[in-house]
Tab-separated table of C-alpha atoms and ligand atoms in Angstrom:
chain	number	residue	atom	x	y	z
A	1	UNK	CA	10.784	22.296	5.876
A	2	UNK	CA	12.297	18.816	5.590
A	3	UNK	CA	9.781	17.953	2.906
A	4	UNK	CA	10.807	20.991	0.864
A	5	UNK	CA	14.478	20.123	1.240
A	6	UNK	CA	13.822	16.548	0.166
A	7	UNK	CA	11.787	17.676	-2.822
A	8	UNK	CA	14.391	20.168	-3.921
A	9	UNK	CA	17.463	17.957	-3.680
A	10	UNK	CA	16.501	14.274	-3.629
A	11	UNK	CA	15.460	12.482	-6.813
A	12	UNK	CA	11.780	11.574	-6.659
A	13	UNK	CA	12.173	7.782	-6.940
A	14	UNK	CA	10.065	7.079	-3.842
A	15	UNK	CA	6.465	7.975	-3.044
A	16	UNK	CA	7.469	9.131	0.430
A	17	UNK	CA	5.073	9.841	3.261
A	18	UNK	CA	5.434	13.154	5.067
A	19	UNK	CA	6.673	11.463	8.249
A	20	UNK	CA	10.159	11.685	9.677
A	21	UNK	CA	11.319	9.489	12.518
A	22	UNK	CA	13.864	10.698	14.999
A	23	UNK	CA	14.311	7.814	17.424
A	24	UNK	CA	13.197	4.334	18.212
A	25	UNK	CA	13.298	1.592	20.775
A	26	UNK	CA	12.435	-2.049	20.063
A	27	UNK	CA	9.447	-1.891	17.657
A	28	UNK	CA	8.375	1.602	18.692
A	29	UNK	CA	9.344	4.690	16.699
A	30	UNK	CA	8.940	8.406	17.478
A	31	UNK	CA	8.525	11.019	14.785
A	32	UNK	CA	9.600	14.657	14.903
A	33	UNK	CA	6.200	15.599	16.395
A	34	UNK	CA	6.619	13.133	19.284
A	35	UNK	CA	3.971	10.833	17.829
A	36	UNK	CA	4.638	7.147	18.489
A	37	UNK	CA	4.303	4.348	15.955
A	38	UNK	CA	4.391	0.581	16.354
A	39	UNK	CA	6.712	-0.653	13.623
A	40	UNK	CA	5.374	-3.787	11.933
A	41	UNK	CA	7.845	-3.258	9.053
A	42	UNK	CA	11.327	-3.068	10.637
A	43	UNK	CA	12.347	-0.791	7.782
A	44	UNK	CA	11.375	-3.517	5.260
A	45	UNK	CA	12.837	-6.455	7.131
A	46	UNK	CA	16.074	-4.735	8.109
A	47	UNK	CA	15.953	-3.777	11.786
A	48	UNK	CA	15.591	-7.407	12.826
A	49	UNK	CA	16.820	-6.797	16.383
A	50	UNK	CA	14.684	-3.706	16.922
A	51	UNK	CA	15.449	0.008	16.869
A	52	UNK	CA	18.100	1.339	19.223
A	53	UNK	CA	19.326	-2.140	20.132
A	54	UNK	CA	21.849	-1.438	22.909
A	55	UNK	CA	24.181	-4.373	22.225
A	56	UNK	CA	24.335	-3.729	18.490
A	57	UNK	CA	24.841	0.021	19.030
A	58	UNK	CA	27.649	-0.665	21.464
A	59	UNK	CA	29.331	-3.144	19.118
A	60	UNK	CA	29.182	-0.614	16.278
A	61	UNK	CA	30.533	2.233	18.444
A	62	UNK	CA	33.328	0.073	19.854
A	63	UNK	CA	34.315	-1.047	16.364
A	64	UNK	CA	34.279	2.333	14.617
A	65	UNK	CA	36.224	3.960	17.441
A	66	UNK	CA	39.043	1.511	16.587
A	67	UNK	CA	38.839	1.001	12.816
A	68	UNK	CA	35.962	1.322	10.341
A	69	UNK	CA	37.467	0.352	7.018
A	70	UNK	CA	40.715	-0.952	5.585
A	71	UNK	CA	39.701	-2.292	2.098
A	72	UNK	CA	39.579	-5.908	1.082
A	73	UNK	CA	43.303	-5.848	0.269
A	74	UNK	CA	43.893	-6.871	3.900
A	75	UNK	CA	42.613	-9.471	6.314
A	76	UNK	CA	39.515	-8.258	8.205
A	77	UNK	CA	38.898	-10.003	11.495
A	78	UNK	CA	35.131	-9.365	11.942
A	79	UNK	CA	34.535	-10.272	8.266
A	80	UNK	CA	36.169	-13.690	8.641
A	81	UNK	CA	34.303	-14.198	11.907
A	82	UNK	CA	31.000	-13.168	10.312
A	83	UNK	CA	31.556	-15.599	7.425
A	84	UNK	CA	32.349	-18.398	9.887
A	85	UNK	CA	29.178	-17.730	11.852
A	86	UNK	CA	26.934	-17.492	8.802
A	87	UNK	CA	28.315	-20.753	7.398
A	88	UNK	CA	28.020	-22.474	10.781
A	89	UNK	CA	24.422	-21.340	11.365
A	90	UNK	CA	23.423	-22.316	7.823
A	91	UNK	CA	24.660	-25.878	8.260
A	92	UNK	CA	25.949	-25.818	4.661
A	93	UNK	CA	29.519	-26.331	3.490
A	94	UNK	CA	29.948	-22.931	1.857
A	95	UNK	CA	32.075	-19.793	1.660
A	96	UNK	CA	30.894	-16.175	1.708
A	97	UNK	CA	31.474	-13.016	-0.300
A	98	UNK	CA	30.432	-9.692	1.249
A	99	UNK	CA	28.744	-6.797	-0.548
A	100	UNK	CA	26.440	-4.023	0.592
A	101	UNK	CA	22.903	-4.860	-0.481
A	102	UNK	CA	20.520	-7.528	-1.640
A	103	UNK	CA	20.814	-6.628	-5.293
A	104	UNK	CA	24.586	-6.757	-5.053
A	105	UNK	CA	24.430	-10.148	-3.362
A	106	UNK	CA	22.246	-11.394	-6.219
A	107	UNK	CA	24.646	-9.925	-8.783
A	108	UNK	CA	27.336	-12.011	-7.099
A	109	UNK	CA	25.122	-15.094	-7.273
A	110	UNK	CA	24.511	-14.529	-10.978
A	111	UNK	CA	28.234	-14.049	-11.622
A	112	UNK	CA	29.062	-17.295	-9.800
A	113	UNK	CA	26.432	-19.178	-11.813
A	114	UNK	CA	27.530	-17.656	-15.104
A	115	UNK	CA	31.170	-18.476	-14.497
A	116	UNK	CA	30.223	-21.991	-13.388
A	117	UNK	CA	28.487	-22.376	-16.760
A	118	UNK	CA	31.564	-21.398	-18.728
A	119	UNK	CA	33.817	-23.975	-20.290
A	120	UNK	CA	37.332	-22.869	-21.272
A	121	UNK	CA	36.306	-19.245	-20.797
A	122	UNK	CA	33.351	-19.470	-23.197
A	123	UNK	CA	29.761	-19.117	-21.994
A	124	UNK	CA	28.329	-22.555	-22.678
A	125	UNK	CA	25.531	-22.344	-20.112
A	126	UNK	CA	24.294	-18.916	-19.039
A	127	UNK	CA	20.493	-18.977	-18.793
A	128	UNK	CA	18.913	-18.443	-15.407
A	129	UNK	CA	15.273	-19.302	-14.800
A	130	UNK	CA	13.387	-17.135	-12.308
A	131	UNK	CA	9.731	-17.019	-11.273
A	132	UNK	CA	6.994	-14.591	-12.185
A	133	UNK	CA	6.140	-12.258	-9.292
A	134	UNK	CA	9.704	-12.581	-8.013
A	135	UNK	CA	11.857	-9.696	-6.847
A	136	UNK	CA	15.630	-9.768	-7.041
A	137	UNK	CA	16.743	-6.129	-6.966
A	138	UNK	CA	17.098	-2.830	-8.794
A	139	UNK	CA	20.385	-3.051	-10.685
A	140	UNK	CA	20.090	-3.578	-14.443
A	141	UNK	CA	20.807	-7.301	-14.157
A	142	UNK	CA	18.676	-7.977	-11.082
A	143	UNK	CA	15.804	-5.965	-12.572
A	144	UNK	CA	16.012	-8.302	-15.554
A	145	UNK	CA	16.181	-11.301	-13.213
A	146	UNK	CA	12.968	-10.072	-11.577
A	147	UNK	CA	9.972	-11.783	-13.181
A	148	UNK	CA	7.705	-8.740	-13.347
A	149	UNK	CA	7.180	-7.187	-16.778
A	150	UNK	CA	6.287	-3.831	-15.204
A	151	UNK	CA	9.892	-3.551	-14.031
A	152	UNK	CA	11.272	-4.015	-17.546
A	153	UNK	CA	10.106	-0.671	-18.891
A	154	UNK	CA	12.966	1.641	-19.882
A	155	UNK	CA	16.595	0.887	-18.968
A	156	UNK	CA	17.247	-1.571	-21.813
A	157	UNK	CA	19.017	-3.222	-23.446
A	158	UNK	CA	19.189	-5.685	-20.585
A	159	UNK	CA	21.626	-8.556	-20.178
A	160	UNK	CA	20.370	-11.619	-21.982
A	161	UNK	CA	19.635	-15.003	-20.544
A	162	UNK	CA	16.791	-14.630	-18.045
A	163	UNK	CA	13.783	-16.859	-18.523
A	164	UNK	CA	10.604	-16.615	-16.440
A	165	UNK	CA	8.555	-19.537	-15.240
A	166	UNK	CA	4.876	-18.905	-14.445
A	167	UNK	CA	5.121	-21.243	-11.480
A	168	UNK	CA	7.163	-24.067	-10.013
A	169	UNK	CA	5.609	-26.620	-12.367
A	170	UNK	CA	6.833	-24.778	-15.443
A	171	UNK	CA	10.513	-24.686	-14.468
A	172	UNK	CA	11.625	-28.129	-15.625
A	173	UNK	CA	10.176	-27.669	-19.108
A	174	UNK	CA	12.135	-24.429	-19.537
A	175	UNK	CA	15.517	-26.039	-18.874
A	176	UNK	CA	17.629	-26.407	-22.006
A	177	UNK	CA	21.326	-26.958	-22.852
A	178	UNK	CA	22.074	-23.342	-21.999
A	179	UNK	CA	20.460	-23.307	-18.550
A	180	UNK	CA	22.926	-22.909	-15.706
A	181	UNK	CA	20.716	-21.998	-12.748
A	182	UNK	CA	17.276	-21.503	-11.267
A	183	UNK	CA	16.832	-18.588	-8.846
A	184	UNK	CA	13.905	-18.503	-6.407
A	185	UNK	CA	12.681	-16.878	-3.209
A	186	UNK	CA	11.176	-19.521	-0.907
A	187	UNK	CA	8.651	-16.963	0.249
A	188	UNK	CA	8.161	-14.312	-2.414
A	189	UNK	CA	8.312	-11.097	-0.412
A	190	UNK	CA	7.644	-8.146	-2.685
A	191	UNK	CA	5.499	-10.401	-4.885
A	192	UNK	CA	2.888	-10.799	-2.118
A	193	UNK	CA	4.309	-12.877	0.784
A	194	UNK	CA	3.742	-16.022	-1.234
A	195	UNK	CA	5.447	-19.156	0.119
A	196	UNK	CA	6.454	-21.809	-2.402
A	197	UNK	CA	5.138	-25.296	-1.706
A	198	UNK	CA	7.642	-27.277	0.294
A	199	UNK	CA	7.241	-30.562	-1.584
A	200	UNK	CA	7.608	-28.809	-4.926
A	201	UNK	CA	10.746	-27.031	-3.772
A	202	UNK	CA	12.262	-30.304	-2.563
A	203	UNK	CA	11.424	-32.005	-5.856
A	204	UNK	CA	12.881	-29.067	-7.796
A	205	UNK	CA	16.039	-29.161	-5.724
A	206	UNK	CA	16.691	-32.861	-6.378
A	207	UNK	CA	15.784	-32.582	-10.069
A	208	UNK	CA	18.253	-29.688	-10.472
A	209	UNK	CA	21.024	-31.625	-8.701
A	210	UNK	CA	20.580	-34.515	-11.134
A	211	UNK	CA	20.790	-32.170	-14.110
A	212	UNK	CA	23.704	-30.141	-12.711
A	213	UNK	CA	21.651	-26.957	-12.819
A	214	UNK	CA	22.450	-24.706	-9.850
A	215	UNK	CA	19.801	-23.708	-7.331
A	216	UNK	CA	20.144	-20.099	-6.193
A	217	UNK	CA	17.942	-19.174	-3.258
A	218	UNK	CA	17.428	-15.442	-2.768
A	219	UNK	CA	17.123	-15.193	1.017
A	220	UNK	CA	17.602	-11.440	1.098
A	221	UNK	CA	14.229	-11.133	2.845
A	222	UNK	CA	13.660	-14.643	4.257
A	223	UNK	CA	17.143	-15.087	5.726
A	224	UNK	CA	18.526	-14.509	9.223
A	225	UNK	CA	15.670	-16.106	11.207
A	226	UNK	CA	12.819	-14.204	9.513
A	227	UNK	CA	10.889	-17.431	8.877
A	228	UNK	CA	11.960	-19.209	12.076
A	229	UNK	CA	15.147	-21.017	11.065
A	230	UNK	CA	18.406	-19.235	10.280
A	231	UNK	CA	17.542	-19.682	6.598
A	232	UNK	CA	14.243	-20.509	4.934
A	233	UNK	CA	16.325	-23.120	3.073
A	234	UNK	CA	16.774	-24.873	6.449
A	235	UNK	CA	13.021	-24.783	6.980
A	236	UNK	CA	12.433	-26.262	3.511
A	237	UNK	CA	15.196	-28.838	4.109
A	238	UNK	CA	16.985	-28.227	0.825
A	239	UNK	CA	20.649	-27.746	-0.031
A	240	UNK	CA	20.979	-24.828	-2.443
A	241	UNK	CA	24.209	-24.211	-4.353
A	242	UNK	CA	24.101	-20.453	-3.832
A	243	UNK	CA	22.282	-18.380	-1.189
A	244	UNK	CA	22.027	-14.604	-0.846
A	245	UNK	CA	21.383	-12.607	2.326
A	246	UNK	CA	21.076	-8.935	3.148
A	247	UNK	CA	18.138	-7.152	4.785
A	248	UNK	CA	18.036	-8.433	8.374
A	249	UNK	CA	21.720	-9.262	8.725
A	250	UNK	CA	23.180	-5.863	9.657
A	251	UNK	CA	20.365	-4.588	11.881
A	252	UNK	CA	20.259	-1.430	9.737
A	253	UNK	CA	23.868	-1.279	8.585
A	254	UNK	CA	24.101	-2.055	4.849
A	255	UNK	CA	25.467	-5.539	4.177
A	256	UNK	CA	24.861	-8.250	1.591
A	257	UNK	CA	26.250	-11.758	1.343
A	258	UNK	CA	26.446	-14.339	-1.369
A	259	UNK	CA	27.430	-17.771	-0.098
A	260	UNK	CA	28.067	-20.854	-2.173
A	261	UNK	CA	29.158	-24.459	-2.022
A	262	UNK	CA	30.938	-23.870	-5.355
A	263	UNK	CA	33.924	-22.500	-3.495
A	264	UNK	CA	36.387	-22.669	-6.371
A	265	UNK	CA	34.409	-20.866	-9.076
A	266	UNK	CA	35.438	-17.299	-8.316
A	267	UNK	CA	39.146	-16.569	-8.051
A	268	UNK	CA	41.222	-13.475	-7.286
A	269	UNK	CA	40.100	-10.596	-9.475
A	270	UNK	CA	36.783	-12.153	-10.563
A	271	UNK	CA	34.640	-10.139	-8.179
A	272	UNK	CA	35.065	-7.427	-5.587
A	273	UNK	CA	33.607	-4.598	-3.575
A	274	UNK	CA	35.215	-1.531	-2.052
A	275	UNK	CA	32.999	-1.363	1.015
A	276	UNK	CA	31.757	-4.930	1.207
A	277	UNK	CA	32.422	-6.720	4.481
A	278	UNK	CA	34.255	-3.863	6.156
A	279	UNK	CA	34.755	-3.581	9.918
A	280	UNK	CA	31.605	-1.527	10.444
A	281	UNK	CA	29.121	-3.765	8.657
A	282	UNK	CA	30.533	-7.095	9.783
A	283	UNK	CA	30.919	-5.992	13.408
A	284	UNK	CA	27.267	-4.930	13.270
A	285	UNK	CA	26.267	-8.259	11.699
A	286	UNK	CA	28.190	-10.218	14.338
A	287	UNK	CA	26.336	-8.326	17.072
A	288	UNK	CA	23.002	-8.962	15.322
A	289	UNK	CA	23.875	-12.668	15.110
A	290	UNK	CA	24.754	-12.666	18.839
A	291	UNK	CA	21.324	-11.239	19.619
A	292	UNK	CA	19.342	-13.478	17.316
A	293	UNK	CA	21.212	-16.711	18.035
A	294	UNK	CA	20.484	-16.362	21.749
A	295	UNK	CA	16.918	-15.261	21.022
A	296	UNK	CA	16.437	-18.422	18.968
A	297	UNK	CA	18.231	-20.764	21.375
A	298	UNK	CA	16.301	-19.518	24.413
A	299	UNK	CA	13.014	-20.315	22.671
A	300	UNK	CA	11.918	-16.675	22.742
A	301	UNK	CA	11.922	-16.358	18.939
A	302	UNK	CA	9.451	-19.213	18.550
A	303	UNK	CA	7.404	-17.833	21.423
A	304	UNK	CA	7.122	-14.434	19.715
A	305	UNK	CA	6.237	-16.088	16.409
A	306	UNK	CA	3.341	-17.910	18.067
A	307	UNK	CA	2.231	-14.763	19.848
A	308	UNK	CA	2.363	-12.707	16.654
A	309	UNK	CA	0.514	-15.373	14.715
A	310	UNK	CA	-2.274	-15.511	17.313
A	311	UNK	CA	-2.588	-11.724	17.378
A	312	UNK	CA	-2.667	-11.612	13.580
A	313	UNK	CA	-5.340	-14.316	13.402
A	314	UNK	CA	-7.288	-12.525	16.157
A	315	UNK	CA	-7.264	-9.431	13.969
A	316	UNK	CA	-7.995	-11.283	10.737
A	317	UNK	CA	-10.772	-13.727	11.681
A	318	UNK	CA	-13.478	-11.196	12.637
A	319	UNK	CA	-12.595	-9.053	9.601
A	320	UNK	CA	-12.984	-11.568	6.791
A	321	UNK	CA	-15.130	-8.994	4.998
A	322	UNK	CA	-11.913	-7.046	4.327
A	323	UNK	CA	-9.500	-9.929	3.753
A	324	UNK	CA	-9.424	-12.974	1.528
A	325	UNK	CA	-6.571	-14.909	3.122
A	326	UNK	CA	-3.674	-15.072	5.554
A	327	UNK	CA	-0.236	-16.027	4.187
A	328	UNK	CA	3.403	-16.402	5.222
A	329	UNK	CA	5.535	-17.840	8.025
A	330	UNK	CA	7.258	-16.596	11.146
A	331	UNK	CA	7.631	-12.820	11.128
A	332	UNK	CA	7.029	-12.609	7.373
A	333	UNK	CA	3.281	-12.454	7.039
A	334	UNK	CA	0.571	-11.059	4.869
A	335	UNK	CA	-3.158	-10.584	4.733
A	336	UNK	CA	-4.700	-10.599	1.288
A	337	UNK	CA	-7.006	-7.594	1.022
A	338	UNK	CA	-10.141	-7.842	-1.082
A	339	UNK	CA	-8.995	-5.037	-3.377
A	340	UNK	CA	-6.157	-2.573	-3.914
A	341	UNK	CA	-8.193	0.514	-2.899
A	342	UNK	CA	-9.053	-1.014	0.467
A	343	UNK	CA	-5.382	-1.913	0.957
A	344	UNK	CA	-4.209	1.649	0.424
A	345	UNK	CA	-6.951	2.947	2.729
A	346	UNK	CA	-5.803	0.503	5.432
A	347	UNK	CA	-2.183	1.571	5.104
A	348	UNK	CA	-3.057	5.296	5.133
A	349	UNK	CA	-5.288	4.916	8.188
A	350	UNK	CA	-2.680	2.759	9.930
A	351	UNK	CA	-0.136	5.565	9.625
A	352	UNK	CA	-2.681	7.975	11.118
A	353	UNK	CA	-3.343	5.587	14.015
A	354	UNK	CA	0.379	5.081	14.607
A	355	UNK	CA	1.186	1.648	13.234
A	356	UNK	CA	3.485	0.986	10.295
A	357	UNK	CA	2.511	-1.715	7.799
A	358	UNK	CA	3.588	-2.461	4.230
A	359	UNK	CA	2.116	-3.313	0.907
A	360	UNK	CA	3.286	-6.300	-1.149
A	361	UNK	CA	2.199	-7.308	-4.622
A	362	UNK	CA	-1.103	-5.759	-5.666
A	363	UNK	CA	-3.298	-6.556	-2.700
A	364	UNK	CA	-1.294	-7.879	0.246
A	365	UNK	CA	-0.976	-6.126	3.592
A	366	UNK	CA	2.510	-7.150	4.692
A	367	UNK	CA	3.964	-7.523	8.191
A	368	UNK	CA	7.735	-7.703	8.762
A	369	UNK	CA	8.110	-6.711	12.432
A	370	UNK	CA	11.420	-6.753	14.265
A	371	UNK	CA	12.028	-10.357	15.357
A	372	UNK	CA	12.512	-9.086	18.916
A	373	UNK	CA	9.229	-7.153	19.065
A	374	UNK	CA	7.588	-7.392	22.515
A	375	UNK	CA	4.157	-8.817	23.320
A	376	UNK	CA	2.991	-5.383	24.466
A	377	UNK	CA	4.040	-3.880	21.154
A	378	UNK	CA	2.244	-6.620	19.225
A	379	UNK	CA	-0.947	-6.021	21.246
A	380	UNK	CA	-0.699	-2.254	20.859
A	381	UNK	CA	0.025	-2.533	17.109
A	382	UNK	CA	-3.039	-4.672	16.444
A	383	UNK	CA	-5.229	-2.405	18.592
A	384	UNK	CA	-4.144	0.532	16.464
A	385	UNK	CA	-4.669	-1.485	13.305
A	386	UNK	CA	-8.187	-2.378	14.465
A	387	UNK	CA	-8.860	1.362	14.858
A	388	UNK	CA	-7.410	1.961	11.402
A	389	UNK	CA	-9.865	-0.409	9.731
A	390	UNK	CA	-12.861	0.407	11.976
A	391	UNK	CA	-14.423	2.729	9.377
A	392	UNK	CA	-13.876	0.401	6.406
B	401	PLP	C1	14.805	-6.430	-0.887
B	401	PLP	C2	15.121	-7.579	-1.756
B	401	PLP	C3	16.158	-7.517	-2.709
B	401	PLP	C4	16.928	-6.243	-2.982
B	401	PLP	O1	17.684	-5.842	-1.891
B	401	PLP	P1	18.376	-4.385	-1.887
B	401	PLP	O2	19.167	-4.379	-0.621
B	401	PLP	O3	17.284	-3.376	-1.932
B	401	PLP	O4	19.231	-4.313	-3.095
B	401	PLP	C5	16.444	-8.654	-3.427
B	401	PLP	N1	15.759	-9.794	-3.233
B	401	PLP	C6	14.768	-9.888	-2.336
B	401	PLP	C7	14.072	-11.188	-2.149
B	401	PLP	C8	14.414	-8.787	-1.572
B	401	PLP	O5	13.402	-8.874	-0.698
């Protein structure tokens, strides 16, 4: 019934599974047939504090029963508070702009960089270097920023000025008089859970500072404690000029942020969003930050990371005949599968056994569990996953 409705009225842009969830608690979901699933995906890195989080739900309900939206023509208390908290946790001297998604945050980052590169209103420097296998979003500009040729079919003409580096080593050689920024993910998420090398990132960061080329770090997936620190940039000990956040920040409520140390570049009228940073999304984000800050400070976040890592290795080690490597940090992890057919068989079987896992790149089994997943859920999830691969 639902499937027919979906097929009749919703554009077929997703290869959806015939599963519909109706409720959840922590990292456990229930579908409309009462079947339970352990969620190792958190809705692609979004439900960072778990499903049905009581404190976040209460904060959202309390907020929307008072005021949900006023427009950005007025001061918005939870927005200012959210910006303060994000800046404080980041440790960087920055200011924030609020949008509604990762792509929108990256659009903001690109606009800041482009305007920074203008002299007397003329685009002097506009080129932005990104990496192959990156992912920066689905709008026309962020699709073009994404270094995957397969995403550049149709939809053209695209905005000019994106240049792709094969790897970190190629970036410096691509910089010319028109280059204004380099945009990277510190752990490429969609591209296959591929962390960049820390020493190379640090060297890149200092080289770019010397040449006055901006460093944009897309932390849409890595941000908000996913890799262990508030930002992966903190973990890598770099000071980017522009950082974007989205997925895990709102606990399921759409929100995107671009933050920058170039506080004076955008002025009134240069950028905007109708919904961005409204009472609903920023109240939700503040409640998510409450949860995760105390989770981190109490040591429980690191404890869960270690537990998850051990469970993942316990699953991986005896099954080397299926996997060729283990990658990632914190709660952003992947297992490289020997081939793409085996990967899709694993994911199909996992759904049957009641555990949700993701694909990344061509052959990576990706894990993005809620940061607050319990030990029991981790154990149960890997037991189900072991069942799922038993016949392979
Ligand atoms: C998911 C993702 C995006 C796009 O975010 P949307 O909210 O889907 O627009 C951009 N960059 C990275 C690194 C992502 O993981």
